[in-house]
Coordinates of C-alpha atoms in Angstrom, one line a residue:
Chain A
M233 CA 117.1 125.1 127.4
A234 CA 114.8 126.6 130.0
T235 CA 111.3 125.2 130.1
Y236 CA 109.4 128.2 131.5
P237 CA 105.9 128.4 130.1
I238 CA 105.3 129.8 126.6
R239 CA 103.3 133.1 126.9
T240 CA 104.1 135.0 123.8
V241 CA 104.2 133.5 120.3
A242 CA 105.1 134.9 116.9
V243 CA 103.2 133.9 113.9
V244 CA 105.0 134.5 110.6
G245 CA 102.8 134.4 107.6
T246 CA 99.0 134.8 107.9
G247 CA 97.6 132.7 105.1
V248 CA 95.0 130.1 105.9
I249 CA 97.3 128.2 108.4
G250 CA 98.9 131.2 110.0
S251 CA 95.5 132.9 110.6
S252 CA 94.1 129.8 112.2
W253 CA 97.1 129.4 114.5
T254 CA 96.7 133.1 115.6
L255 CA 93.0 132.4 116.4
L256 CA 93.9 129.4 118.4
F257 CA 96.7 131.1 120.3
L258 CA 94.5 134.0 121.2
A259 CA 91.7 131.7 122.4
K260 CA 94.1 129.9 124.6
G261 CA 95.1 133.2 126.3
L262 CA 98.5 133.7 124.7
N263 CA 100.0 137.0 123.4
V264 CA 100.7 136.9 119.7
I265 CA 103.0 139.0 117.5
V266 CA 101.9 138.6 113.9
A267 CA 103.8 139.5 110.7
D268 CA 103.0 139.1 107.0
P269 CA 104.4 141.3 104.2
A270 CA 101.4 140.8 101.8
P271 CA 99.4 144.0 101.1
G272 CA 96.2 144.1 103.1
A273 CA 97.2 141.1 105.2
H274 CA 96.5 143.0 108.5
E275 CA 93.0 144.0 107.5
K276 CA 92.2 140.5 106.2
L277 CA 93.4 138.8 109.4
A278 CA 91.5 141.3 111.7
A279 CA 88.2 140.7 109.9
W280 CA 88.7 136.9 109.8
L281 CA 89.6 136.7 113.5
K282 CA 86.5 138.8 114.5
H283 CA 84.3 136.6 112.3
E284 CA 85.6 133.3 113.7
W285 CA 85.8 134.3 117.4
V286 CA 82.3 132.9 118.0
T287 CA 83.5 129.4 117.1
M288 CA 86.2 129.6 119.7
E289 CA 83.6 130.9 122.2
R290 CA 81.5 127.8 121.5
I291 CA 84.6 125.5 122.0
G292 CA 85.6 127.3 125.1
L293 CA 88.0 130.2 125.8
A294 CA 90.9 130.4 128.3
E295 CA 90.2 132.7 131.2
N296 CA 92.5 135.4 129.9
A297 CA 91.7 135.0 126.2
S298 CA 91.1 138.1 124.3
L299 CA 90.9 139.1 120.6
D300 CA 93.0 142.2 121.5
N301 CA 96.1 140.2 122.6
Y302 CA 97.7 140.4 119.2
R303 CA 99.9 142.9 117.5
F304 CA 100.4 143.0 113.8
V305 CA 104.0 144.3 113.1
E306 CA 105.8 145.5 110.0
N307 CA 109.0 143.8 110.9
I308 CA 109.3 140.7 113.1
D309 CA 113.0 141.5 113.7
D310 CA 112.2 144.1 116.3
F311 CA 110.1 141.7 118.4
V312 CA 112.0 138.4 118.5
G313 CA 113.3 139.4 122.0
Q314 CA 109.8 139.3 123.3
V315 CA 108.7 135.9 122.1
D316 CA 109.1 132.3 123.4
L317 CA 108.3 130.5 120.1
I318 CA 108.0 131.4 116.4
Q319 CA 105.4 129.4 114.3
E320 CA 106.3 129.9 110.6
N321 CA 103.7 129.6 107.9
G322 CA 105.4 130.8 104.7
P323 CA 105.3 129.4 101.2
E324 CA 106.1 125.7 100.8
R325 CA 109.5 126.3 99.1
V326 CA 112.8 125.0 100.3
D327 CA 114.8 128.1 99.2
F328 CA 112.3 130.4 101.0
K329 CA 112.4 128.5 104.2
R330 CA 116.1 128.1 104.1
N331 CA 116.6 131.9 104.0
L332 CA 113.9 132.7 106.5
F333 CA 115.2 130.2 109.1
A334 CA 118.8 131.4 108.7
H335 CA 117.6 134.9 109.4
L336 CA 115.3 133.9 112.3
D337 CA 118.1 131.8 113.8
A338 CA 120.6 134.7 113.5
I339 CA 118.4 137.3 115.2
S340 CA 116.4 135.4 117.9
P341 CA 117.6 134.7 121.4
K342 CA 119.0 131.1 121.4
D343 CA 116.2 129.6 123.5
V344 CA 113.3 130.7 121.2
L345 CA 111.8 127.6 119.5
L346 CA 111.7 128.0 115.7
I347 CA 108.9 125.9 114.4
S348 CA 107.7 125.5 110.8
S349 CA 104.1 124.5 109.9
S350 CA 105.4 122.8 106.7
S351 CA 103.2 120.0 105.5
G352 CA 105.9 118.0 103.9
I353 CA 109.4 119.6 103.8
P354 CA 111.6 118.1 106.5
S355 CA 113.4 120.8 108.4
S356 CA 116.9 119.3 107.7
Q357 CA 116.3 120.6 104.2
F358 CA 116.3 124.2 105.4
T359 CA 118.5 124.4 108.5
M360 CA 122.0 124.3 106.9
D361 CA 122.4 128.0 107.1
C362 CA 121.3 128.3 110.8
K363 CA 124.6 129.1 112.4
E364 CA 123.4 130.0 115.9
N365 CA 121.3 127.1 117.2
P366 CA 119.8 124.8 114.6
G367 CA 118.9 122.4 117.5
R368 CA 115.8 124.5 118.3
V369 CA 114.4 124.1 114.7
L370 CA 111.7 121.5 114.1
I371 CA 108.4 121.0 112.3
G372 CA 105.0 121.5 114.0
H373 CA 102.6 120.5 111.2
P374 CA 99.0 121.2 112.1
F375 CA 96.0 119.7 110.4
N376 CA 93.9 122.3 108.7
P377 CA 92.3 124.2 110.2
P378 CA 94.5 124.2 113.3
H379 CA 92.0 126.1 115.5
L380 CA 89.6 123.1 115.1
L381 CA 91.5 119.9 114.4
P382 CA 93.7 118.6 117.2
L383 CA 96.5 116.9 115.3
V384 CA 100.0 118.4 115.2
E385 CA 102.8 116.4 113.7
V386 CA 106.0 117.2 115.6
V387 CA 109.0 116.3 113.4
P388 CA 112.5 117.0 114.6
H389 CA 115.5 116.8 112.2
P390 CA 118.4 114.7 113.3
G391 CA 120.1 117.6 115.0
T392 CA 117.1 118.9 116.9
E393 CA 117.7 118.9 120.7
E394 CA 115.4 116.4 122.4
S395 CA 114.5 119.0 125.0
C396 CA 113.1 121.2 122.1
T397 CA 111.0 118.3 120.8
L398 CA 109.6 117.7 124.2
R399 CA 109.0 121.4 124.8
A400 CA 107.1 121.6 121.5
M401 CA 105.0 118.5 122.4
Q402 CA 104.2 120.0 125.8
F403 CA 103.3 123.4 124.3
Y404 CA 100.8 121.9 121.8
R405 CA 99.4 119.6 124.5
S406 CA 98.8 122.7 126.7
L407 CA 96.7 124.2 123.9
G408 CA 94.4 121.1 123.9
K409 CA 96.0 119.7 120.8
K410 CA 97.1 116.1 120.1
P411 CA 100.7 116.3 119.1
V412 CA 102.4 113.1 117.8
H413 CA 106.1 112.6 117.7
I414 CA 107.4 111.6 114.2
K415 CA 110.8 109.9 114.9
Q416 CA 112.1 109.9 111.3
E417 CA 112.0 112.6 108.6
T418 CA 109.7 110.6 106.3
P419 CA 108.6 112.4 103.1
G420 CA 105.0 113.6 103.7
F421 CA 105.4 112.8 107.4
V422 CA 102.6 110.5 108.6
A423 CA 99.1 111.9 108.2
N424 CA 99.6 113.0 104.6
R425 CA 101.1 109.6 103.7
L426 CA 98.1 107.9 105.2
Q427 CA 95.7 110.2 103.3
M428 CA 97.6 109.6 100.0
A429 CA 97.4 105.9 100.5
L430 CA 93.6 106.1 100.7
Y431 CA 93.3 108.7 98.0
Y432 CA 95.4 106.9 95.4
E433 CA 93.3 103.7 95.7
A434 CA 90.2 105.9 95.4
Y435 CA 91.7 107.5 92.2
S436 CA 92.5 104.1 90.8
L437 CA 89.0 102.6 91.4
V438 CA 87.2 105.5 89.9
S439 CA 89.6 105.8 86.9
R440 CA 89.0 102.1 86.2
G441 CA 85.2 102.6 86.2
V442 CA 84.7 100.2 89.2
I443 CA 82.5 102.8 91.0
S444 CA 81.4 106.4 90.5
A445 CA 83.2 109.2 92.4
E446 CA 80.1 110.1 94.4
E447 CA 79.5 106.4 95.4
L448 CA 83.2 106.0 96.3
D449 CA 82.9 108.9 98.7
I450 CA 79.8 107.2 100.2
T451 CA 81.8 104.0 100.9
I452 CA 84.0 106.1 103.2
T453 CA 81.5 108.5 104.7
S454 CA 78.9 105.8 105.4
G455 CA 81.3 103.0 106.1
P456 CA 84.8 102.8 107.6
G457 CA 85.0 106.7 107.7
L458 CA 82.4 106.6 110.5
R459 CA 84.8 104.8 112.7
W460 CA 88.0 106.7 112.0
P461 CA 87.3 109.7 114.2
L462 CA 86.9 107.2 117.0
T463 CA 89.4 104.4 116.5
G464 CA 92.5 104.5 114.3
P465 CA 93.9 101.6 112.1
F466 CA 95.5 99.7 115.0
M467 CA 92.7 100.0 117.6
T468 CA 90.1 99.2 114.9
N469 CA 92.0 96.0 113.9
A470 CA 92.5 95.0 117.6
L471 CA 88.7 95.5 118.3
G472 CA 88.0 93.4 115.2
G473 CA 90.1 90.7 116.7
G474 CA 88.4 90.8 120.1
G475 CA 91.3 92.8 121.6
S476 CA 94.1 91.0 119.7
F477 CA 95.7 92.7 116.7
R478 CA 97.4 89.4 115.8
H479 CA 94.2 87.5 115.8
L480 CA 92.6 89.8 113.2
L481 CA 95.6 89.8 111.0
E482 CA 96.1 86.1 111.1
H483 CA 92.5 85.6 110.0
I484 CA 91.1 88.4 107.9
G485 CA 94.5 90.0 107.3
M486 CA 95.9 87.0 105.6
S487 CA 92.9 86.4 103.4
A488 CA 93.0 90.0 102.3
K489 CA 96.5 89.6 100.8
P490 CA 95.2 89.0 97.3
W491 CA 93.2 92.2 97.5
V492 CA 96.4 94.1 98.3
E493 CA 98.3 92.4 95.4
D494 CA 95.5 93.4 93.0
M495 CA 95.6 97.0 94.3
R496 CA 99.4 97.1 93.7
K497 CA 98.9 95.8 90.2
H498 CA 96.4 98.6 89.5
A499 CA 98.3 101.4 91.3
F500 CA 97.3 104.8 90.1
D501 CA 99.8 106.9 88.2
L502 CA 99.2 110.7 88.4
T503 CA 99.9 112.3 85.1
P504 CA 98.2 115.2 83.2
E505 CA 96.3 112.6 81.1
S506 CA 95.1 110.4 84.0
L507 CA 94.1 113.6 85.9
N508 CA 92.0 114.7 82.9
T509 CA 90.0 111.5 82.8
L510 CA 89.6 111.4 86.6
D511 CA 88.7 115.1 86.9
E512 CA 85.8 114.6 84.3
S513 CA 84.2 111.9 86.5
V514 CA 84.7 113.8 89.7
Q515 CA 83.6 117.2 88.4
S516 CA 80.4 116.0 86.7
W517 CA 79.2 115.2 90.2
I518 CA 80.8 118.1 92.2
N519 CA 79.4 120.7 89.8
N520 CA 75.9 119.7 90.8
V521 CA 76.6 120.0 94.5
D522 CA 76.0 123.1 96.6
I523 CA 79.6 123.3 97.9
G524 CA 78.8 126.1 100.4
Q525 CA 76.1 124.0 102.0
V526 CA 78.5 121.0 102.3
E527 CA 81.1 123.2 104.0
R528 CA 78.6 124.7 106.5
E529 CA 77.1 121.4 107.3
R530 CA 80.5 119.7 107.6
D531 CA 81.7 122.3 110.1
Q532 CA 78.5 122.0 112.1
V533 CA 78.7 118.2 112.4
L534 CA 82.4 118.4 113.0
L535 CA 81.9 120.6 116.1
D536 CA 79.1 118.3 117.3
L537 CA 81.4 115.4 116.8
M538 CA 84.3 116.9 118.7
E539 CA 82.0 117.9 121.5
S540 CA 80.6 114.4 121.8
K541 CA 84.1 112.9 121.6
S542 CA 85.5 115.1 124.3
K543 CA 83.2 113.3 126.8
A544 CA 84.7 109.9 125.9
S545 CA 88.0 109.7 127.8
S546 CA 89.2 106.5 126.2
L547 CA 89.1 107.9 122.7
N548 CA 92.2 109.7 121.3
Chain B
M235 CA 61.1 90.2 87.5
A236 CA 58.2 91.7 89.5
T237 CA 59.1 94.7 91.7
Y238 CA 56.5 94.3 94.4
P239 CA 57.7 95.5 97.8
I240 CA 59.8 93.2 99.9
R241 CA 58.0 92.3 103.1
T242 CA 59.4 89.0 104.1
V243 CA 63.1 88.2 104.2
A244 CA 65.1 85.1 105.1
V245 CA 68.3 85.4 107.0
V246 CA 70.6 82.4 106.6
G247 CA 73.3 82.2 109.2
T248 CA 73.1 84.2 112.5
G249 CA 76.7 85.0 113.3
V250 CA 77.6 88.6 114.0
I251 CA 76.4 89.8 110.5
G252 CA 73.3 87.7 110.2
S253 CA 72.1 88.7 113.7
S254 CA 72.6 92.3 113.0
W255 CA 70.7 92.1 109.7
T256 CA 67.8 90.4 111.5
L257 CA 67.7 93.2 114.0
L258 CA 67.7 95.8 111.3
F259 CA 65.0 94.0 109.2
L260 CA 62.7 93.7 112.3
A261 CA 63.3 97.4 113.3
K262 CA 62.2 98.4 109.7
G263 CA 58.9 96.4 110.1
L264 CA 59.8 93.4 108.0
N265 CA 58.9 89.8 108.7
V266 CA 62.0 87.6 109.0
I267 CA 62.5 83.9 108.7
V268 CA 65.8 82.9 110.3
A269 CA 67.9 79.7 110.0
D270 CA 71.2 78.6 111.5
P271 CA 72.2 75.0 112.1
A272 CA 74.6 75.8 114.9
P273 CA 73.7 74.4 118.4
G274 CA 72.2 77.1 120.6
A275 CA 71.9 79.6 117.7
H276 CA 68.3 80.3 118.4
E277 CA 68.7 81.2 122.1
K278 CA 71.8 83.2 121.4
L279 CA 70.0 85.2 118.7
A280 CA 66.9 85.8 120.8
A281 CA 68.9 87.1 123.8
W282 CA 71.0 89.4 121.6
L283 CA 68.0 90.9 119.7
K284 CA 66.3 91.6 123.0
H285 CA 69.4 93.3 124.4
E286 CA 69.9 95.4 121.3
W287 CA 66.3 96.5 120.7
V288 CA 66.8 99.6 122.8
T289 CA 69.4 100.9 120.3
M290 CA 67.0 100.5 117.5
E291 CA 64.3 102.3 119.6
R292 CA 66.8 105.2 120.0
I293 CA 67.5 105.3 116.2
G294 CA 63.8 105.0 115.4
L295 CA 61.5 102.1 114.7
A296 CA 59.1 101.7 111.7
E297 CA 55.4 101.9 112.6
N298 CA 54.8 98.1 112.4
A299 CA 58.2 97.1 113.8
S300 CA 58.2 94.3 116.4
L301 CA 60.7 92.0 118.0
D302 CA 58.1 89.2 117.5
N303 CA 58.1 89.3 113.7
Y304 CA 60.7 86.7 113.3
R305 CA 60.5 82.9 113.2
F306 CA 63.6 80.7 113.8
V307 CA 63.2 77.6 111.6
E308 CA 65.0 74.2 111.5
N309 CA 65.0 74.0 107.7
I310 CA 64.8 77.0 105.4
D311 CA 63.6 74.8 102.6
D312 CA 60.1 74.7 103.9
F313 CA 59.8 78.5 103.9
V314 CA 61.4 79.8 100.7
G315 CA 57.9 80.1 99.1
Q316 CA 57.1 82.8 101.7
V317 CA 60.1 85.1 101.2
D318 CA 60.9 87.8 98.8
L319 CA 64.7 87.9 99.5
I320 CA 67.3 85.7 101.1
Q321 CA 70.3 87.4 102.8
E322 CA 73.0 84.8 103.2
N323 CA 75.7 85.1 106.0
G324 CA 77.5 81.8 106.0
P325 CA 81.2 81.1 106.3
E326 CA 83.5 82.9 103.9
R327 CA 84.4 79.8 101.9
V328 CA 83.9 79.4 98.2
D329 CA 82.9 75.7 98.3
F330 CA 80.4 76.4 101.1
K331 CA 78.7 79.2 99.2
R332 CA 78.8 77.3 95.9
N333 CA 76.8 74.4 97.4
L334 CA 74.5 76.6 99.4
F335 CA 73.6 78.9 96.4
A336 CA 73.1 75.9 94.1
H337 CA 70.6 74.6 96.7
L338 CA 68.8 77.9 97.3
D339 CA 68.5 78.5 93.6
A340 CA 67.1 75.0 93.1
I341 CA 64.4 75.3 95.7
S342 CA 63.3 79.0 95.6
P343 CA 60.7 80.6 93.4
K344 CA 62.6 82.3 90.5
D345 CA 61.9 85.9 91.6
V346 CA 63.3 85.5 95.1
L347 CA 66.5 87.6 95.3
L348 CA 69.5 85.6 96.5
I349 CA 72.0 87.9 98.2
S350 CA 75.3 87.1 99.9
S351 CA 76.8 89.2 102.6
S352 CA 80.3 88.1 101.6
S353 CA 83.0 90.6 102.4
G354 CA 85.3 89.7 99.5
I355 CA 84.2 86.7 97.4
P356 CA 82.7 87.8 94.1
S357 CA 79.5 85.9 93.4
S358 CA 80.7 84.7 90.0
Q359 CA 82.9 82.3 92.0
F360 CA 79.9 80.5 93.5
T361 CA 77.0 80.7 91.0
M362 CA 78.2 78.1 88.4
D363 CA 75.9 75.4 89.9
C364 CA 72.9 77.6 90.0
K365 CA 70.8 76.1 87.2
E366 CA 67.5 77.8 87.7
N367 CA 68.2 81.6 87.7
P368 CA 71.7 82.7 88.5
G369 CA 70.6 86.2 87.3
R370 CA 69.0 86.9 90.8
V371 CA 72.3 86.2 92.7
L372 CA 74.4 89.1 93.8
I373 CA 76.5 90.5 96.7
G374 CA 75.0 92.8 99.3
H375 CA 78.0 93.4 101.6
P376 CA 77.2 95.4 104.7
F377 CA 79.6 97.2 106.9
N378 CA 79.7 95.8 110.4
P379 CA 77.4 96.2 112.2
P380 CA 74.7 96.4 109.5
H381 CA 72.1 97.6 112.0
L382 CA 74.1 100.8 112.6
L383 CA 76.4 101.5 109.7
P384 CA 74.6 102.6 106.5
L385 CA 77.0 101.3 103.8
V386 CA 76.0 98.3 101.7
E387 CA 78.2 97.3 98.7
V388 CA 75.9 95.9 96.0
V389 CA 78.1 93.8 93.6
P390 CA 76.4 92.0 90.7
H391 CA 78.3 89.3 88.8
P392 CA 78.5 89.6 85.0
G393 CA 75.3 87.5 84.6
T394 CA 73.2 89.3 87.3
E395 CA 70.0 90.8 85.8
E396 CA 70.1 94.6 86.0
S397 CA 66.6 94.6 87.4
C398 CA 67.8 92.5 90.3
T399 CA 70.7 94.9 91.0
L400 CA 68.3 97.8 91.0
R401 CA 65.8 96.0 93.2
A402 CA 68.5 95.3 95.7
M403 CA 69.6 98.9 95.7
Q404 CA 66.0 100.1 96.2
F405 CA 65.5 97.6 99.0
Y406 CA 68.5 98.7 101.0
R407 CA 67.6 102.3 100.4
S408 CA 64.1 101.7 101.7
L409 CA 65.8 100.5 105.0
G410 CA 67.6 103.8 105.3
K411 CA 70.9 102.3 104.1
K412 CA 73.4 103.8 101.7
P413 CA 73.9 101.2 99.0
V414 CA 76.6 101.7 96.4
H415 CA 76.8 100.0 93.1
I416 CA 80.1 98.3 92.4
K417 CA 80.3 97.9 88.6
Q418 CA 83.1 95.3 88.4
E419 CA 83.9 92.3 90.6
T420 CA 87.1 93.7 92.1
P421 CA 88.8 91.6 94.8
G422 CA 87.9 93.1 98.1
F423 CA 85.2 95.2 96.4
V424 CA 85.7 98.9 97.3
A425 CA 85.4 99.7 101.0
N426 CA 87.8 96.9 102.1
R427 CA 90.4 97.9 99.5
L428 CA 90.3 101.5 100.7
Q429 CA 90.7 100.3 104.3
M430 CA 93.6 98.1 103.3
A431 CA 95.4 100.9 101.5
L432 CA 95.3 103.0 104.7
Y433 CA 96.2 100.0 107.0
Y434 CA 99.1 98.8 105.0
E435 CA 100.8 102.2 105.0
A436 CA 100.1 102.3 108.8
Y437 CA 101.7 98.9 109.2
S438 CA 104.7 100.1 107.2
L439 CA 105.2 103.3 109.2
V440 CA 105.0 101.5 112.6
S441 CA 107.2 98.6 111.5
R442 CA 109.8 101.0 110.3
G443 CA 109.8 102.9 113.7
V444 CA 108.7 106.2 112.2
I445 CA 105.9 106.5 114.8
S446 CA 104.4 104.4 117.6
A447 CA 101.1 102.5 117.0
E448 CA 99.2 104.6 119.5
E449 CA 100.4 107.9 117.9
L450 CA 99.7 106.6 114.4
D451 CA 96.1 106.0 115.5
I452 CA 96.0 109.6 116.8
T453 CA 97.1 111.0 113.4
I454 CA 93.9 109.5 112.0
T455 CA 91.4 110.0 114.9
S456 CA 92.5 113.6 115.6
G457 CA 93.4 114.5 112.0
P458 CA 91.9 113.4 108.6
G459 CA 89.7 110.8 110.3
L460 CA 87.6 113.6 111.8
R461 CA 86.6 114.6 108.2
W462 CA 86.0 111.2 106.7
P463 CA 82.5 110.6 108.2
L464 CA 81.5 113.9 106.5
T465 CA 83.3 114.2 103.2
G466 CA 85.0 111.3 101.3
P467 CA 88.2 111.5 99.3
F468 CA 86.8 113.3 96.2
M469 CA 84.7 115.9 98.0
T470 CA 87.5 116.5 100.5
N471 CA 89.9 117.1 97.6
A472 CA 87.4 119.3 95.8
L473 CA 86.8 121.4 98.9
G474 CA 90.6 121.8 99.4
G475 CA 90.7 123.1 95.8
G476 CA 88.0 125.7 96.4
G477 CA 85.4 123.5 94.6
S478 CA 87.8 122.2 91.9
F479 CA 89.3 118.7 92.2
R480 CA 91.7 119.5 89.4
H481 CA 93.0 122.6 91.1
L482 CA 94.0 120.6 94.2
L483 CA 95.6 117.8 92.3
E484 CA 97.6 120.1 90.0
H485 CA 99.0 121.9 93.1
I486 CA 99.2 119.8 96.2
G487 CA 98.7 116.5 94.3
M488 CA 101.7 116.9 92.1
S489 CA 104.0 118.0 94.9
A490 CA 102.9 114.9 96.8
K491 CA 104.1 112.5 94.1
P492 CA 107.5 111.9 95.8
W493 CA 105.7 110.9 99.0
V494 CA 103.7 108.3 97.1
E495 CA 106.9 107.0 95.4
D496 CA 108.5 106.7 98.9
M497 CA 105.5 104.8 100.2
R498 CA 105.7 102.3 97.3
K499 CA 109.4 101.8 98.0
H500 CA 108.6 100.9 101.6
A501 CA 105.4 98.9 100.9
F502 CA 104.6 96.6 103.8
D503 CA 104.8 92.8 103.2
L504 CA 102.6 90.8 105.5
T505 CA 104.4 87.6 106.6
P506 CA 104.5 85.7 109.9
E507 CA 107.8 87.5 110.7
S508 CA 106.6 91.0 109.9
L509 CA 103.4 90.3 111.8
N510 CA 105.4 89.2 114.8
T511 CA 107.4 92.5 115.0
L512 CA 104.4 94.7 114.3
D513 CA 102.2 92.8 116.8
E514 CA 104.7 93.5 119.5
S515 CA 104.6 97.3 119.1
V516 CA 100.8 97.3 118.8
Q517 CA 100.0 94.9 121.7
S518 CA 102.4 96.7 124.1
W519 CA 99.9 99.6 123.8
I520 CA 96.6 97.7 123.4
N521 CA 97.3 95.6 126.5
N522 CA 97.2 98.7 128.6
V523 CA 93.9 100.0 127.3
D524 CA 90.4 99.2 128.7
I525 CA 89.0 97.7 125.5
G526 CA 85.5 97.5 126.9
Q527 CA 85.5 101.2 127.7
V528 CA 86.7 102.0 124.2
E529 CA 83.9 99.9 122.6
R530 CA 81.2 101.5 124.8
E531 CA 82.4 105.0 124.2
R532 CA 82.9 104.4 120.4
D533 CA 79.3 103.2 120.1
Q534 CA 78.0 106.2 122.1
V535 CA 79.9 108.8 120.0
L536 CA 79.0 106.9 116.8
L537 CA 75.3 107.2 117.6
D538 CA 75.7 110.9 118.4
L539 CA 77.6 111.4 115.2
M540 CA 75.0 109.6 113.0
E541 CA 72.2 111.7 114.7
S542 CA 74.0 114.9 114.1
K543 CA 74.8 113.9 110.5
S544 CA 71.2 113.0 109.7
K545 CA 70.3 116.7 110.0
A546 CA 72.9 117.6 107.4
S547 CA 71.1 116.9 104.1
S548 CA 74.1 117.6 101.9
L549 CA 76.4 115.0 103.6
N550 CA 76.3 111.4 102.3

């Protein structure tokens, strides 16, 4: 497959994720073909892009970036000859993606990368009807919202060509993203599994009455969560061991084994009943919070944080 | 128990945690009596406090704060009559703490709060020899380093007087900390359990070859980790559900159940053998990183982050 630069991208589906990708691609100076069959999708997208452009100006626009470089089309079929890559953001349903990718594979030139934003469905589950070139299909799962958060999980299926995986990694990197290569099609990929591990222990502790939901959140936001934008699990462990991962695990790690055993004994089981009980504790707090203010202040501090972090070359 | 303000604090043990508490207490304008039997402990502490004072100046000193308001003493016994609270930071050994607390309880006026910084040993395991007033013993577990990170886990044992728990919460809050009340003596308390939940899934994924250690760290530091200083598990879920925790769990939560099942199937088991394999992957990356630079840049961005966050009144 040729590795000429990617200049024109198609975005299929303009929900929260598709709109955000469109904004990012435009800010990075790409041309974007956008399609979404939902009534009013075009107007909604146009208004949102206009409203959010100021955020991208703050972060920094590519030289040739313009809010005018996109075209909303009725039917993507007429435009696949013009694009280098298709980023799909349809519903999270295997049957839907299976039909859509079979169709995109049939009509697109063979070197167009076909990438799904799916947050948890491995692409091997929806490539069986791709008769032309299933080797250019893979997952590029962003972290919401893609125009702000750098993470993209690149997940090939066993038949994905290595050159396509590399090209996708290179493409996302060229946009200033932090792509990671997931080497096996694990359910939930990596980021969502890590989130779920944390969340399920949180659900367990609050369900058992060990701590209130609000105070549990504080243990993260005022404790270990303050480090996690800066150093991940392994670097945090290694720093705790004076540069040696093994040192930390042999000391603190071993003495923490009984904690882990106790956590497994009390593992949370998500059922309609357990959700009812948990939701009561959580919502009795959340209902008294000004959610709009939390969102505004979160976004403000997040931008400050990413700006501060961008000056620290050793932090990922 | 009287609830007059706490003006004089004793710090027993001046390792990493005890030194950091001393720095914080001084910066907040308290008088501190410090004891540590290790040879050279006094000189080491003095040099460290002097070096770190500039950080506390940046964060903001109390009006009457002074680096001179501490006294390093040979024997704490002669000074317990002058203090309102003792913050213990000795070795993490049950037998050690059992002897020390029996002694402190025997010699201190009955209204002096006796608080251990233990990161995982519940105080009911070392109060059985406290004959005077075991009701004033509890855990105040800071998150390292206490002079920077706001979290303090306040963990009473079943016999701790409620007024003592409240007084400890109030004291830490008066220092600008974010104390949380752990209502049951869970092994590992709360913050360390949440950390372990995340770390063990990270260990599992890297051990299984799903992703490299460096890229796993990126999935946190460039993905969900960017949100966790701002919103914890419950608020993050609620925001994802448009203000409704239940909404998110009924939709995304339920479809994530197979991910959680798969995680439990592949749960990491920490043994000398599994640690060997894991350490090889981790250290092959860490050995090529300038650890000193990572630490400096982490601390810099952390201070920026806390400054930015302090302006956001809705974030915990």
